[in-house]
Coordinates of C-alpha atoms in Angstrom, one line a residue:
M196 CA 75.9 41.2 1.3
A197 CA 78.3 42.5 -1.8
I198 CA 80.5 44.7 -1.9
P199 CA 81.2 46.4 -6.0
Q200 CA 85.6 46.2 -6.2
S201 CA 84.8 50.0 -8.1
F202 CA 83.7 50.8 -4.7
I203 CA 86.4 49.6 -2.4
Q204 CA 88.9 51.3 -4.9
E205 CA 87.6 54.2 -4.7
L206 CA 87.4 54.1 -1.6
L207 CA 90.8 53.3 -0.6
A208 CA 91.6 55.8 -2.8
R209 CA 90.1 58.7 -0.9
A210 CA 91.7 57.2 2.2
D211 CA 94.5 57.8 4.1
V212 CA 95.7 55.1 5.5
V213 CA 99.2 57.8 6.9
E214 CA 95.7 59.5 8.4
I215 CA 94.0 56.7 9.8
V216 CA 96.9 54.4 11.6
G217 CA 98.1 58.0 13.3
R218 CA 94.8 58.7 14.9
H219 CA 95.3 55.0 16.7
V220 CA 99.2 55.4 16.6
Q221 CA 101.7 58.5 17.0
L222 CA 103.4 58.3 14.1
K223 CA 107.1 60.7 12.9
K224 CA 108.2 61.5 9.9
T225 CA 111.1 58.6 8.4
G226 CA 112.1 59.3 5.1
A227 CA 109.7 59.3 2.8
N228 CA 107.6 56.8 5.5
F229 CA 106.3 57.2 9.3
S230 CA 107.4 55.0 11.5
G231 CA 105.8 54.5 15.5
L232 CA 105.6 51.6 18.0
C233 CA 103.9 48.5 16.5
P234 CA 100.1 48.4 17.5
F235 CA 100.0 45.1 16.8
H236 CA 102.7 44.1 19.4
S237 CA 104.9 44.7 22.5
E238 CA 107.9 47.0 21.1
K239 CA 110.4 49.7 23.0
S240 CA 112.4 50.5 19.1
P241 CA 109.6 51.8 16.3
S242 CA 109.6 48.3 13.4
F243 CA 105.9 49.5 12.4
T244 CA 105.9 51.7 9.2
V245 CA 103.0 53.5 7.1
S246 CA 103.9 54.3 3.6
P247 CA 101.8 56.6 2.0
T248 CA 102.6 57.0 -1.3
K249 CA 102.0 52.5 -1.4
Q250 CA 99.1 53.4 1.2
F251 CA 99.9 50.5 3.4
F252 CA 100.8 49.8 7.0
H253 CA 104.0 46.4 7.3
C254 CA 105.9 45.7 11.3
F255 CA 108.7 44.5 10.4
G256 CA 108.7 42.6 14.1
C257 CA 105.4 40.5 14.0
G258 CA 105.2 40.7 9.8
K259 CA 101.8 43.3 10.7
H260 CA 100.4 44.4 7.4
G261 CA 97.9 45.3 4.7
N262 CA 95.9 49.3 4.0
A263 CA 93.9 51.1 5.7
I264 CA 90.7 48.8 5.5
G265 CA 93.4 45.7 7.1
F266 CA 94.6 48.7 10.1
L267 CA 90.7 48.7 11.3
M268 CA 90.0 44.9 10.9
E269 CA 93.1 44.2 12.7
H270 CA 92.6 47.1 15.4
A271 CA 89.0 47.3 16.4
G272 CA 88.4 43.1 15.8
M273 CA 86.1 44.6 13.0
G274 CA 85.1 42.1 9.9
F275 CA 85.8 43.1 6.5
I276 CA 82.8 44.4 6.1
D277 CA 81.9 46.8 8.7
A278 CA 86.0 48.4 8.5
V279 CA 84.5 49.1 5.2
K280 CA 81.1 50.6 6.1
D281 CA 83.1 52.5 9.6
L282 CA 86.1 53.9 7.1
A283 CA 83.1 54.7 4.5
G284 CA 81.4 56.5 7.5
Q285 CA 85.3 58.5 8.2
Y286 CA 85.1 60.2 4.7
G287 CA 80.6 60.4 4.2
M288 CA 81.1 57.9 1.2
E289 CA 77.9 55.6 1.4
V290 CA 78.8 52.0 1.3
P291 CA 76.4 50.7 -1.8
Q292 CA 74.0 47.6 -1.3
D293 CA 72.8 46.7 -4.5
E294 CA 71.0 43.9 -3.3
R295 CA 68.9 45.8 -0.8
S296 CA 65.7 47.6 -2.3
P297 CA 65.1 51.0 -1.3
E298 CA 62.3 50.6 1.1
D299 CA 64.6 48.0 2.6
R300 CA 67.8 50.9 2.2
E301 CA 66.0 53.1 3.9
R302 CA 65.4 51.4 7.2
A303 CA 69.1 50.2 7.2
A304 CA 69.8 54.3 7.6
Q305 CA 67.1 55.0 10.4
Q306 CA 68.7 52.1 11.7
R307 CA 72.1 53.7 11.7
E308 CA 70.9 57.1 12.2
K309 CA 69.6 55.4 15.4
Q310 CA 72.1 54.1 17.0
A311 CA 74.5 56.9 16.4
T312 CA 72.3 59.2 18.1
L313 CA 71.7 56.0 21.1
S314 CA 75.6 55.7 21.3
D315 CA 75.9 59.6 21.7
V316 CA 73.5 59.6 24.5
L317 CA 74.6 56.9 26.7
E318 CA 77.9 58.6 26.2
K319 CA 76.6 62.3 27.4
A320 CA 75.7 60.1 30.5
G321 CA 78.7 58.5 31.2
Q322 CA 80.4 61.9 31.2
A323 CA 77.3 62.8 33.9
Y324 CA 79.0 59.9 35.3
R325 CA 82.2 59.9 35.8
K326 CA 81.7 63.9 37.3
H327 CA 79.2 62.6 40.0
L328 CA 81.4 60.2 40.8
K329 CA 84.7 63.1 41.3
G330 CA 82.0 64.6 43.9
S331 CA 81.0 61.5 45.8
Q332 CA 84.0 60.7 48.7
R333 CA 81.9 57.7 49.1
A334 CA 81.9 55.8 46.3
I335 CA 85.3 56.7 45.9
E336 CA 86.6 55.1 49.3
Y337 CA 83.9 52.1 47.5
L338 CA 86.6 51.7 44.7
K339 CA 89.8 52.1 47.0
G340 CA 88.1 49.4 49.3
R341 CA 88.6 47.4 46.1
G342 CA 92.5 48.4 45.3
L343 CA 91.7 50.4 42.7
S344 CA 94.1 53.6 41.3
G345 CA 92.3 56.4 40.1
E346 CA 94.2 55.6 36.4
I347 CA 92.3 52.7 36.1
A348 CA 88.9 54.0 37.1
K349 CA 89.8 56.7 34.6
Q350 CA 91.3 53.8 32.1
F351 CA 88.4 52.2 32.4
G352 CA 85.2 55.4 32.5
L353 CA 84.0 54.4 35.4
G354 CA 82.0 56.5 37.4
Y355 CA 78.9 57.0 40.2
A356 CA 75.6 56.6 39.4
P357 CA 73.9 59.5 42.5
A358 CA 70.6 58.1 44.8
G359 CA 68.1 60.5 43.5
W360 CA 65.0 59.0 41.3
R361 CA 65.8 61.5 38.6
S362 CA 69.6 62.6 38.8
L363 CA 69.7 62.5 34.7
A364 CA 67.2 65.5 34.6
S365 CA 69.9 67.1 35.3
V366 CA 72.1 66.6 32.6
F367 CA 69.2 65.9 29.8
P368 CA 65.9 68.9 31.0
E369 CA 64.4 67.1 28.3
Y370 CA 63.5 63.6 30.4
D371 CA 60.9 62.4 28.5
D372 CA 62.4 62.0 24.9
P373 CA 62.0 58.1 23.7
L374 CA 65.5 58.5 23.8
L375 CA 66.2 58.3 26.7
A376 CA 63.7 54.5 27.8
E377 CA 64.9 53.5 24.4
S378 CA 69.1 53.7 25.0
G379 CA 67.9 51.9 28.9
L380 CA 68.8 54.4 31.0
V381 CA 65.2 55.5 31.9
I382 CA 62.6 53.1 33.2
V383 CA 58.7 54.5 32.0
N384 CA 56.5 52.7 34.9
E385 CA 53.8 51.4 32.4
E386 CA 50.6 52.2 35.4
D387 CA 50.6 55.7 35.4
G388 CA 53.8 56.6 32.8
K389 CA 56.4 58.2 35.8
R390 CA 59.7 58.1 34.5
Y391 CA 62.5 57.4 36.6
D392 CA 66.5 56.3 36.8
R393 CA 67.6 52.6 36.0
F394 CA 71.0 53.3 37.1
R395 CA 70.8 54.7 41.2
D396 CA 73.1 54.9 43.9
R397 CA 75.6 52.2 41.6
V398 CA 79.0 52.4 40.6
M399 CA 78.7 53.0 36.9
F400 CA 81.0 50.7 34.2
P401 CA 80.3 51.5 31.1
I402 CA 80.5 49.3 28.0
R403 CA 82.0 50.2 24.9
N404 CA 81.8 48.0 21.5
V405 CA 85.3 47.6 19.4
K406 CA 85.7 51.1 18.4
G407 CA 84.8 52.5 21.8
E408 CA 81.6 53.7 21.7
C409 CA 79.8 53.4 24.0
I410 CA 76.7 50.9 24.2
G411 CA 75.2 50.6 27.6
F412 CA 76.0 49.9 31.6
G413 CA 76.5 47.9 34.0
G414 CA 76.3 49.1 37.9
R415 CA 77.2 48.4 41.4
V416 CA 75.4 48.8 44.3
L417 CA 77.9 50.1 46.8
G418 CA 76.8 48.1 49.8
D419 CA 74.7 45.3 50.0
E420 CA 72.3 46.2 48.5
K421 CA 69.6 43.3 46.0
P422 CA 70.3 43.0 42.7
K423 CA 74.3 43.6 43.0
Y424 CA 75.1 43.9 39.8
L425 CA 72.6 45.9 37.5
N426 CA 73.2 45.3 33.2
S427 CA 71.3 47.9 30.7
P428 CA 68.6 46.4 28.8
E429 CA 68.5 45.0 25.3
T430 CA 68.9 48.2 22.2
P431 CA 69.1 48.6 19.0
V432 CA 72.7 49.4 20.0
F433 CA 73.6 46.3 22.8
S434 CA 73.0 43.9 23.1
K435 CA 74.8 41.3 26.2
G436 CA 74.7 37.5 23.9
R437 CA 77.2 39.4 21.6
E438 CA 79.0 42.0 23.3
L439 CA 82.1 41.9 26.4
Y440 CA 83.2 43.8 28.4
G441 CA 86.4 45.2 28.8
L442 CA 86.9 43.9 24.8
Y443 CA 87.9 47.3 24.0
E444 CA 90.2 48.4 26.5
A445 CA 91.7 44.5 26.4
R446 CA 92.5 44.1 23.0
N447 CA 96.2 45.6 22.6
A448 CA 97.0 43.8 25.8
V449 CA 95.0 40.3 24.0
R450 CA 97.6 40.3 21.4
D451 CA 100.1 40.8 23.5
A452 CA 99.3 38.4 25.9
G453 CA 98.9 35.5 23.7
F454 CA 95.5 35.0 25.3
V455 CA 92.1 36.4 26.0
L456 CA 91.7 36.0 30.0
V457 CA 87.6 35.3 30.2
T458 CA 85.7 36.2 34.0
E459 CA 82.2 36.1 35.1
G460 CA 81.7 40.2 35.9
Y461 CA 82.8 43.4 34.8
M462 CA 84.8 44.4 38.8
D463 CA 86.8 41.3 37.8
V464 CA 88.2 42.9 34.4
V465 CA 88.5 46.0 36.2
A466 CA 90.9 44.1 38.7
L467 CA 92.4 42.4 37.1
A468 CA 94.1 45.2 35.0
Q469 CA 94.6 46.9 38.3
L470 CA 97.0 44.0 38.6
G471 CA 98.4 44.0 36.0
F472 CA 96.8 41.5 33.9
P473 CA 94.9 43.6 31.6
N474 CA 94.7 41.5 29.2
A475 CA 90.7 40.3 30.8
V476 CA 86.9 40.5 30.2
A477 CA 83.6 38.9 30.7
T478 CA 80.7 37.9 30.0
L479 CA 77.6 41.1 30.9
G480 CA 75.0 39.0 32.7
T481 CA 75.2 35.8 30.7
A482 CA 76.1 32.9 29.6
C483 CA 79.3 32.7 27.4
T484 CA 77.5 32.1 23.5
P485 CA 79.3 31.2 20.3
E486 CA 78.6 34.5 19.3
H487 CA 81.2 35.7 22.0
V488 CA 83.7 33.6 20.6
H489 CA 83.4 34.2 17.0
K490 CA 84.6 37.9 18.6
L491 CA 87.1 36.8 20.6
F492 CA 89.1 34.6 18.2
R493 CA 89.0 37.8 15.9
F494 CA 91.8 39.0 18.7
T495 CA 94.0 35.7 19.1
D496 CA 94.2 32.2 18.9
S497 CA 93.7 31.1 22.0
V498 CA 90.8 31.7 25.1
V499 CA 90.7 30.8 28.9
F500 CA 87.6 31.0 30.6
S501 CA 88.1 31.8 34.5
F502 CA 85.5 30.1 37.0
D503 CA 84.7 30.2 40.9
G504 CA 85.2 25.9 41.2
D505 CA 81.9 26.2 43.1
A506 CA 78.8 23.8 41.2
A507 CA 77.5 27.4 39.7
G508 CA 80.6 27.8 38.3
R509 CA 80.8 24.2 36.6
R510 CA 77.1 25.4 35.6
A511 CA 78.4 28.4 33.5
A512 CA 81.9 26.7 32.3
R513 CA 78.9 23.9 30.8
K514 CA 77.9 26.0 28.7
A515 CA 80.8 28.5 28.1
L516 CA 82.1 24.3 26.9
D517 CA 79.7 24.4 24.4
G518 CA 79.6 28.1 22.3
A519 CA 83.9 27.0 22.1
L520 CA 83.0 24.0 21.0
P521 CA 82.2 25.1 17.5
Y522 CA 84.8 27.5 17.5
A523 CA 88.1 24.9 18.3
T524 CA 89.8 24.3 15.5
D525 CA 93.0 22.7 15.1
V526 CA 95.2 25.7 15.2
R527 CA 92.9 27.3 18.6
T528 CA 93.6 26.4 21.8
V529 CA 90.8 26.8 24.7
K530 CA 91.2 26.1 28.1
F531 CA 88.8 25.9 31.3
L532 CA 90.5 27.5 34.6
F533 CA 89.1 26.6 37.8
L534 CA 89.8 28.6 41.4
P535 CA 89.2 27.4 44.5
P536 CA 85.8 28.3 45.6
E537 CA 86.0 30.9 47.9
H538 CA 87.5 32.8 45.7
D539 CA 87.5 35.1 42.9
P540 CA 90.5 36.5 40.4
D541 CA 91.3 39.7 42.5
S542 CA 90.8 37.6 46.1
F543 CA 93.0 35.1 44.4
I544 CA 96.3 37.1 43.2
R545 CA 96.2 39.1 46.5
E546 CA 96.1 36.0 48.8
F547 CA 98.8 33.8 46.7
G548 CA 99.9 36.3 44.3
R549 CA 100.6 37.4 40.6
E550 CA 103.0 34.1 39.6
E551 CA 99.8 31.1 41.2
F552 CA 97.4 32.9 39.0
Q553 CA 99.7 32.4 36.0
R554 CA 100.1 28.6 37.2
Y555 CA 96.8 28.4 37.1
V556 CA 96.3 30.1 33.8
R557 CA 99.3 27.7 33.0
Q558 CA 98.0 24.6 33.9
A559 CA 93.9 25.6 32.5
V560 CA 92.0 22.6 31.7
P561 CA 92.2 22.0 27.6
L562 CA 89.0 21.9 25.9
S563 CA 89.5 17.7 25.0
V564 CA 89.9 16.7 28.9
F565 CA 87.2 19.2 30.0
L566 CA 84.5 17.8 27.2
L567 CA 85.4 14.4 28.7
E568 CA 85.0 14.9 31.9
A569 CA 81.5 16.3 31.5
A570 CA 80.2 14.0 29.2
A571 CA 80.7 11.3 31.8
E572 CA 79.8 14.0 34.8
D573 CA 77.9 11.4 37.4
C574 CA 77.9 8.1 35.0
D575 CA 79.5 5.2 36.8
L576 CA 82.1 3.9 34.0
S577 CA 82.3 1.6 35.7
T578 CA 78.9 -0.7 34.7
A579 CA 77.4 -0.4 31.1
E580 CA 74.8 1.6 31.8
G581 CA 77.0 4.5 33.2
R582 CA 79.4 4.2 29.8
S583 CA 76.2 4.0 27.2
R584 CA 75.0 7.0 28.7
M585 CA 78.2 8.7 28.9
L586 CA 78.1 8.7 25.1
T587 CA 74.9 9.8 25.3
V588 CA 75.9 12.8 26.3
A589 CA 79.2 13.1 24.7
H590 CA 77.7 12.2 21.6
P591 CA 76.0 15.8 20.7
L592 CA 78.9 18.3 21.9
W593 CA 81.8 15.3 20.4
S594 CA 78.7 16.7 16.8
L595 CA 80.0 20.4 17.7
L596 CA 83.5 20.5 16.8
P597 CA 84.8 21.7 13.4
D598 CA 86.3 18.3 11.6
G599 CA 89.8 17.8 11.4
A600 CA 93.3 16.2 13.9
L601 CA 91.1 17.3 17.6
K602 CA 87.6 16.1 16.6
R603 CA 89.5 12.7 14.9
Q604 CA 91.8 12.3 18.5
L605 CA 88.3 12.3 21.0
F606 CA 86.8 10.1 18.9
A607 CA 89.0 7.9 20.0
D608 CA 89.0 8.4 23.3
I609 CA 85.9 8.5 23.1
A610 CA 85.8 5.2 22.2
E611 CA 88.6 4.4 25.0
R612 CA 86.7 5.4 27.9
S613 CA 83.1 3.6 26.6
Q614 CA 85.6 0.2 25.8
M615 CA 83.8 0.4 22.4
G616 CA 86.3 -0.2 19.6
T617 CA 86.4 3.2 16.9
H618 CA 84.3 1.1 14.4
E619 CA 81.4 0.0 16.8
L620 CA 81.3 3.8 18.3
G621 CA 81.3 5.0 14.0
Q622 CA 78.0 2.5 13.8
L623 CA 76.3 3.1 16.7
W624 CA 77.0 7.3 15.9
R625 CA 75.8 7.0 12.8
V626 CA 79.0 8.3 11.8
P627 CA 79.9 8.2 7.7
G628 CA 83.0 5.8 7.2
H629 CA 82.0 3.7 9.7
S630 CA 78.9 2.0 9.4
G631 CA 79.7 0.9 5.4
S632 CA 78.8 4.5 3.3
R633 CA 80.6 7.2 2.0
A634 CA 83.4 9.1 4.1
S635 CA 82.5 12.2 5.8
R636 CA 83.9 15.2 6.1
G637 CA 85.7 14.3 9.5
F638 CA 86.7 11.0 8.8
R639 CA 87.7 9.9 4.6
P640 CA 90.7 9.7 3.5
Q641 CA 92.6 12.7 2.0
R642 CA 91.6 13.2 -2.0
A643 CA 94.4 12.8 -4.4
Y644 CA 94.6 15.2 -6.6
G645 CA 92.7 14.7 -9.9
A646 CA 91.5 11.8 -8.1
G647 CA 87.4 10.9 -8.7
V648 CA 84.8 10.7 -11.2
R649 CA 84.9 14.0 -13.0
Q650 CA 81.8 15.8 -13.3
A651 CA 81.1 18.1 -17.1
V652 CA 79.3 21.0 -15.6
K653 CA 77.7 23.9 -18.2
P654 CA 79.3 27.2 -18.0
K655 CA 76.5 29.4 -16.2
T656 CA 77.9 26.4 -13.5
I657 CA 81.5 27.4 -13.5
A658 CA 80.7 30.8 -13.1
Y659 CA 79.3 30.0 -9.3
A660 CA 82.2 27.4 -8.6
E661 CA 84.5 30.4 -9.3
T662 CA 82.3 32.3 -7.1
V663 CA 82.5 29.7 -4.2
A664 CA 86.5 29.8 -4.9
R665 CA 86.6 32.6 -4.8
L666 CA 84.8 33.3 -0.9
V667 CA 86.9 30.3 0.1
L668 CA 89.7 31.3 -0.8
R669 CA 89.3 35.1 0.8
N670 CA 88.1 33.4 4.3
S671 CA 88.9 29.0 3.5
S672 CA 87.1 28.9 7.0
A673 CA 84.1 29.5 4.7
W674 CA 84.7 25.7 3.2
E675 CA 83.9 24.6 6.8
L676 CA 80.3 25.9 6.1
L677 CA 79.8 23.3 3.1
G678 CA 77.9 20.1 3.6
H679 CA 79.6 16.7 2.7
D680 CA 77.7 16.6 -0.2
D681 CA 78.7 20.6 -1.6
H682 CA 82.8 18.9 -1.5
E683 CA 81.7 16.1 -2.8
V684 CA 81.1 18.1 -6.1
L685 CA 83.1 21.1 -6.0
C686 CA 86.0 18.3 -5.5
G687 CA 83.9 16.0 -8.3
L688 CA 84.5 19.4 -11.0
Q689 CA 86.8 19.4 -14.1
P690 CA 90.1 20.4 -13.9
P691 CA 91.6 22.8 -12.6
L692 CA 89.0 23.7 -10.1
G693 CA 88.3 20.1 -8.7
D694 CA 91.4 20.2 -8.8
L695 CA 91.6 23.9 -6.4
F696 CA 88.6 22.8 -4.0
S697 CA 90.0 18.9 -3.6
W698 CA 93.6 21.0 -2.7
I699 CA 90.8 23.7 -0.4
D700 CA 89.9 20.3 1.7
A701 CA 92.7 19.1 3.0
T702 CA 94.5 22.3 3.4
T703 CA 91.6 23.1 5.8
H704 CA 91.7 20.1 7.6
E705 CA 95.8 20.4 7.6
H706 CA 95.5 23.6 9.0
G707 CA 92.0 25.6 9.7
G708 CA 90.7 28.6 8.3
Q709 CA 94.2 30.4 6.7
P710 CA 93.8 34.2 5.3
W711 CA 94.6 34.6 0.6
A712 CA 98.2 35.5 2.1
A713 CA 98.9 31.8 3.7
L714 CA 97.4 30.0 0.9
Q715 CA 99.2 31.5 -1.3
A716 CA 102.1 31.0 0.2
G717 CA 100.8 27.1 0.1
L718 CA 99.8 27.0 -3.4
G719 CA 103.1 26.6 -5.0
G720 CA 104.3 25.0 -7.5
Q721 CA 100.3 23.7 -8.4
A722 CA 99.5 23.0 -11.9
F723 CA 95.6 25.4 -10.3
E724 CA 97.8 27.5 -9.1
T725 CA 97.6 30.1 -11.8
R726 CA 94.1 29.7 -12.1
A727 CA 93.7 30.5 -8.5
T728 CA 95.7 34.1 -8.4
E729 CA 93.7 34.9 -11.6
L730 CA 90.3 34.0 -9.1
M731 CA 91.7 36.4 -6.6
A732 CA 93.1 39.4 -8.2
Y733 CA 90.2 41.3 -8.5
D734 CA 90.8 41.1 -4.8
G735 CA 93.8 42.6 -4.4
S736 CA 92.1 45.3 -1.3
Q737 CA 92.1 42.7 1.0
P738 CA 94.4 42.2 4.0
L739 CA 96.7 40.2 3.5
S740 CA 97.3 39.2 6.8
R741 CA 93.9 37.4 8.1
V742 CA 90.9 36.0 6.9
V743 CA 88.1 37.8 6.0
E744 CA 85.4 37.0 9.6
D745 CA 82.3 38.0 8.0
L746 CA 80.2 34.5 7.6
D747 CA 77.0 35.2 7.5
T748 CA 77.1 37.4 4.9
T749 CA 79.9 34.5 3.1
D750 CA 77.4 31.7 3.8
R751 CA 74.0 33.1 2.4
D752 CA 76.2 33.6 -1.3
L753 CA 77.4 29.6 -0.6
R754 CA 74.6 28.5 -0.3
L755 CA 73.2 30.4 -3.1
S756 CA 76.3 29.1 -5.4
M757 CA 76.0 26.4 -4.2
L758 CA 72.4 25.6 -4.4
E759 CA 72.7 26.7 -8.0
I760 CA 75.4 24.7 -9.2
H761 CA 72.8 21.0 -7.1
L762 CA 70.3 22.0 -10.0
D763 CA 72.9 21.7 -12.4
V764 CA 73.9 18.3 -11.2
V765 CA 70.3 17.0 -10.6
G766 CA 69.5 18.5 -14.6
A767 CA 72.1 16.3 -15.9
A768 CA 70.9 13.2 -13.2
I769 CA 67.8 13.8 -14.1
E770 CA 68.4 14.4 -18.2
Q771 CA 70.3 10.9 -18.0
A772 CA 67.7 9.0 -16.6
S773 CA 65.4 10.4 -18.9
Q774 CA 67.7 8.1 -21.6
V775 CA 67.5 4.6 -19.4
P776 CA 64.9 2.3 -22.0
Q777 CA 61.1 2.7 -20.3
S778 CA 60.9 -0.9 -19.2
D779 CA 63.7 -0.8 -16.7
P780 CA 61.4 -0.7 -13.5
S781 CA 64.4 1.7 -11.5
R782 CA 63.1 4.6 -13.9
V783 CA 60.5 5.9 -12.8
D784 CA 61.8 5.9 -8.6
R785 CA 64.8 7.2 -9.8
L786 CA 63.1 10.3 -11.9
L787 CA 61.1 9.8 -9.1
E788 CA 63.8 10.7 -6.4
L789 CA 65.5 13.3 -8.8
S790 CA 62.6 15.2 -9.5
R791 CA 61.6 16.0 -6.1
R792 CA 65.3 16.3 -4.8
Q793 CA 65.6 19.6 -7.7
Q794 CA 62.0 20.2 -6.2
A795 CA 63.6 20.4 -2.6
L796 CA 66.6 23.0 -3.9
L797 CA 63.8 25.0 -5.8
Q798 CA 62.3 25.8 -2.5
Q799 CA 65.1 26.0 -0.6
K800 CA 67.0 29.0 -3.6
H801 CA 63.4 30.7 -3.2
A802 CA 63.5 30.9 0.5
L803 CA 67.2 31.7 0.5
R804 CA 66.2 34.8 -2.4
S805 CA 63.3 35.7 -0.1

């Protein structure tokens, strides 16, 4: 989705950064500006300022700064598109969606309206559950027995669903309203159509999105009944594969602590907050997914997964490893914490204390070590058969890693454990650069700026290359969305674009994804600095302190632009092959190969646009 720059400028002109920040930070007038305690790090003296004239915020303590859009991205962990939509909604503005048909826009508007309505219904139910908790001595005693204070219960909005089959009928007089079933609060019997409450006689845990909106519930029985835990079903506002319990409540604590602790249940999250670890979140009855990990890395560069030390905990950790590998760049840290089998985080801290738990966290298993352990599990490495099996398991895991220093080091470690040389392992795994073919993204020498074959392309293709450059400069993680062939074509363009892409390639491999501000600082003195600055001049409203993380949208734009570039390159190759004498036996084969390539690209282009 491409948002016109004119709309962003109009939105920022209408929005008041003091008003937006003031909803989350207590601000005090200090001269021409406003000041307050920074919401992004812990401090006792205000170092956070907001300028009404410049419409800009800045913290002199942690360095975070930006405009109203940037504040929403930092504070709520939103992507750029979501932050623009949220801010526009606050001022009654509709984000232009030029690429959609009127029917698509109407459907999207209806979907947004339904989501807002469902959230209102869920919030109303949450208020009723909180009221019922105050009147249930049994539920209060249960929470006290778990060591939870009233303050923590209030912070997480805990409640109680009474034992009656239709308790919500007193909250929603129209108990047959379809929204109650669609929100997951009410179950409709398929045989006789009778309705009854999904949650009965359970302590209730409201599930909130990063904006603080109630999108679902988790309920726990007070005794030993089954199922012990019950979550809301999948709805238009709730997907357990994307949401994390407690992330809204923990977002500031995660920034302060420098890492997020991922646990296996919402009771773990609440108990840990009570015991002094407010930076914990939990998955919702499902294995950790790549979407979960991606969301967590919006708030921190360090993730620690906590699991029980039993077989079930190891299996859960193994699934979390799969979800984390695609995002394990060289500037991020992923660790795995295994507690003794008889303990969860709550019981461990109560028996051994906070210091011992902190020691366990510090000594958690790094991702690199756990990957090697997972690959070698049940493999006898003293035998050739065992080492071969280990390589079979390790290959798909290693392949999930983004290119960089960590991936290269693990390749060497795996080769050493298998008692094979890196060259032999590269040949076995068909890693380019180890089998006589051209070097891959992970194993090619760094390109020298200005080196390589320079391809002359049409002005239209240069425009597409400039689009790619803008997207990558806004979000340098997007470079990793491109393939090896894409990199070769872009880095092979004539200067200054080809040199700029070569520099981006080298920088991304060395430092991982970086925001424009960091890239701009590194551009100083480069011959293509002026060109890069010109390309980004239109985008002055982008937040300076973070990468724009709407990779789904970026991926589509990148692919469309790259298809156009590849079509131009293939077209030029066809023209060149046509000049070969007809007596040359390779001419027909070459033209046939290029024609097939061209047709495949056109089909991809058509599929992407449809």
